[in-house]
PDB file of C-alpha atoms in Angstrom:
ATOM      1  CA  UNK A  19       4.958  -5.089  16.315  1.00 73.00           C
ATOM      2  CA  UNK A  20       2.726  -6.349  19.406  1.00 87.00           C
ATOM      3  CA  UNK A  21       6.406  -5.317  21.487  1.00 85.00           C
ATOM      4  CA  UNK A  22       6.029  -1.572  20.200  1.00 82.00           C
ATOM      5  CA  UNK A  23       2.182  -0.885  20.884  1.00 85.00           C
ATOM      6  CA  UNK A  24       2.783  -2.712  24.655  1.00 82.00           C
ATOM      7  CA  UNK A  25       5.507  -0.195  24.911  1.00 76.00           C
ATOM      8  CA  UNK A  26       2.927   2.418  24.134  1.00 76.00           C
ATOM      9  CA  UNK A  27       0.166   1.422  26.389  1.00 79.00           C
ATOM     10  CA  UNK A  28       2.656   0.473  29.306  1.00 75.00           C
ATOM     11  CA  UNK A  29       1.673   3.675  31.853  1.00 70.00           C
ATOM     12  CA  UNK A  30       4.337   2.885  34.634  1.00 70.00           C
ATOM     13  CA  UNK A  31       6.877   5.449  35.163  1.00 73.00           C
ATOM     14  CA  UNK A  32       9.951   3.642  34.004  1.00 77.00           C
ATOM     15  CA  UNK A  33       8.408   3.707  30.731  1.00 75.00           C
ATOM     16  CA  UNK A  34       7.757   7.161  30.139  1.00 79.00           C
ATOM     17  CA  UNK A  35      11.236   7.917  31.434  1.00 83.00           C
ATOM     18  CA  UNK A  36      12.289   5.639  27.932  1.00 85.00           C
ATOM     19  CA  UNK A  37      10.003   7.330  26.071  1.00 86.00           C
ATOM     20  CA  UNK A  38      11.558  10.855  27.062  1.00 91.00           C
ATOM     21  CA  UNK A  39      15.051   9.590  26.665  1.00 92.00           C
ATOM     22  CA  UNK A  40      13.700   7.550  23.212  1.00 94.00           C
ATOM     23  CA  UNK A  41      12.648  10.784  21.432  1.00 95.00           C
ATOM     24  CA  UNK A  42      15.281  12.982  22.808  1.00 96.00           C
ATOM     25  CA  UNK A  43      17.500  11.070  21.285  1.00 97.00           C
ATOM     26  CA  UNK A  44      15.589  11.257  17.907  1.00 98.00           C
ATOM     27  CA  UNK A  45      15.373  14.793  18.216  1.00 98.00           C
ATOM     28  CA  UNK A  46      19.685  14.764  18.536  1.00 98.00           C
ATOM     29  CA  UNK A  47      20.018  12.576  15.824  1.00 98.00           C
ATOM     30  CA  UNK A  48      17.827  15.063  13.635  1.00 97.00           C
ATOM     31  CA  UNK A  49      20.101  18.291  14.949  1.00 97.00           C
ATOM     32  CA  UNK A  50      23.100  16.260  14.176  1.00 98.00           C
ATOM     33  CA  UNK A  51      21.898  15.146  10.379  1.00 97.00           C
ATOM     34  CA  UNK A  52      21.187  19.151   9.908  1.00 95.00           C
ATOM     35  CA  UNK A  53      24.257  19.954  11.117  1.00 95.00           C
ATOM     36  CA  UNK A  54      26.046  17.343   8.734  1.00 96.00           C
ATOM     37  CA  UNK A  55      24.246  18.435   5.961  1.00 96.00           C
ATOM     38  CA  UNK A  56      23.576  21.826   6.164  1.00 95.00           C
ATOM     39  CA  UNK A  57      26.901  23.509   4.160  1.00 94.00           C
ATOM     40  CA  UNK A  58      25.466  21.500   1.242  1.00 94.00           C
ATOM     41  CA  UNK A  59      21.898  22.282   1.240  1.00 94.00           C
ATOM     42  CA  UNK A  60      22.804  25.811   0.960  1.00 95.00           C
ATOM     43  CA  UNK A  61      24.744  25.504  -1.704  1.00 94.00           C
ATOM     44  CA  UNK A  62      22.863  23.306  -3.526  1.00 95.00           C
ATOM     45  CA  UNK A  63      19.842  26.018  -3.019  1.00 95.00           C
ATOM     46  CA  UNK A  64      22.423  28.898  -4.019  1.00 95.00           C
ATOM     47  CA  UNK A  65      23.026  27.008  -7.184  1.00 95.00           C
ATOM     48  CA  UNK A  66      19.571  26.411  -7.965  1.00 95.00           C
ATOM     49  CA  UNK A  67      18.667  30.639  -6.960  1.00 94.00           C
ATOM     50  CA  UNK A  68      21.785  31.265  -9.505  1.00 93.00           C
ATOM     51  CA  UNK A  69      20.426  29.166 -12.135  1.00 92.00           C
ATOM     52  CA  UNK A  70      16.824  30.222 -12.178  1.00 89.00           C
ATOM     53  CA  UNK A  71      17.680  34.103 -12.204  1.00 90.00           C
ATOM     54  CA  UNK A  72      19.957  33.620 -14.562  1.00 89.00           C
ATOM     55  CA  UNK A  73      17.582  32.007 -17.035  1.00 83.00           C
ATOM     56  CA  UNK A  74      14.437  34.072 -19.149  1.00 80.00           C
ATOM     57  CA  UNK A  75      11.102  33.001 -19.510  1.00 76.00           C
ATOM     58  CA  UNK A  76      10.357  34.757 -22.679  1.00 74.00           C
ATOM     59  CA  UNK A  77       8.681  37.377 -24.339  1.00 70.00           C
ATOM     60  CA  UNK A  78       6.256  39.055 -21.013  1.00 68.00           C
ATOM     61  CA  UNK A  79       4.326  40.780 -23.638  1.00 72.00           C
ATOM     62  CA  UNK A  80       3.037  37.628 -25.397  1.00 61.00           C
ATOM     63  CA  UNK A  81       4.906  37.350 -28.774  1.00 52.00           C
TER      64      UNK A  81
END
């Protein structure tokens, strides 16, 4: 762990430019993961929306 917060105190140049090209790359991998999963969420979520209007609650009058 002492490797990592070095990393983050380093200041030189070279390091920020692996920083930039670290979290781009994170940010890619999380585009890429939505991308992949995407088709599924929404139809998981259209199944859920489908089930719950489907369903009743009950009497809205109390009895």
């Amino acid at each position: 762990m002492s490797l990592f917060i070095k990393f983050l105190r380093e200041e030189d140049a070279a390091v920020t430019v692996d920083w930039v090209v670290l979290t781009g790359a994170i940010v890619l991998l999380g585009f890429v993961v939505i991308g992949i999963t995407h088709d599924s969420i929404v139809g998981h979520g259209n199944s859920v929306e489908t089930h719950l209007t489907t369903r009743s609650v009950g009497n809205p009058n109390g009895g």
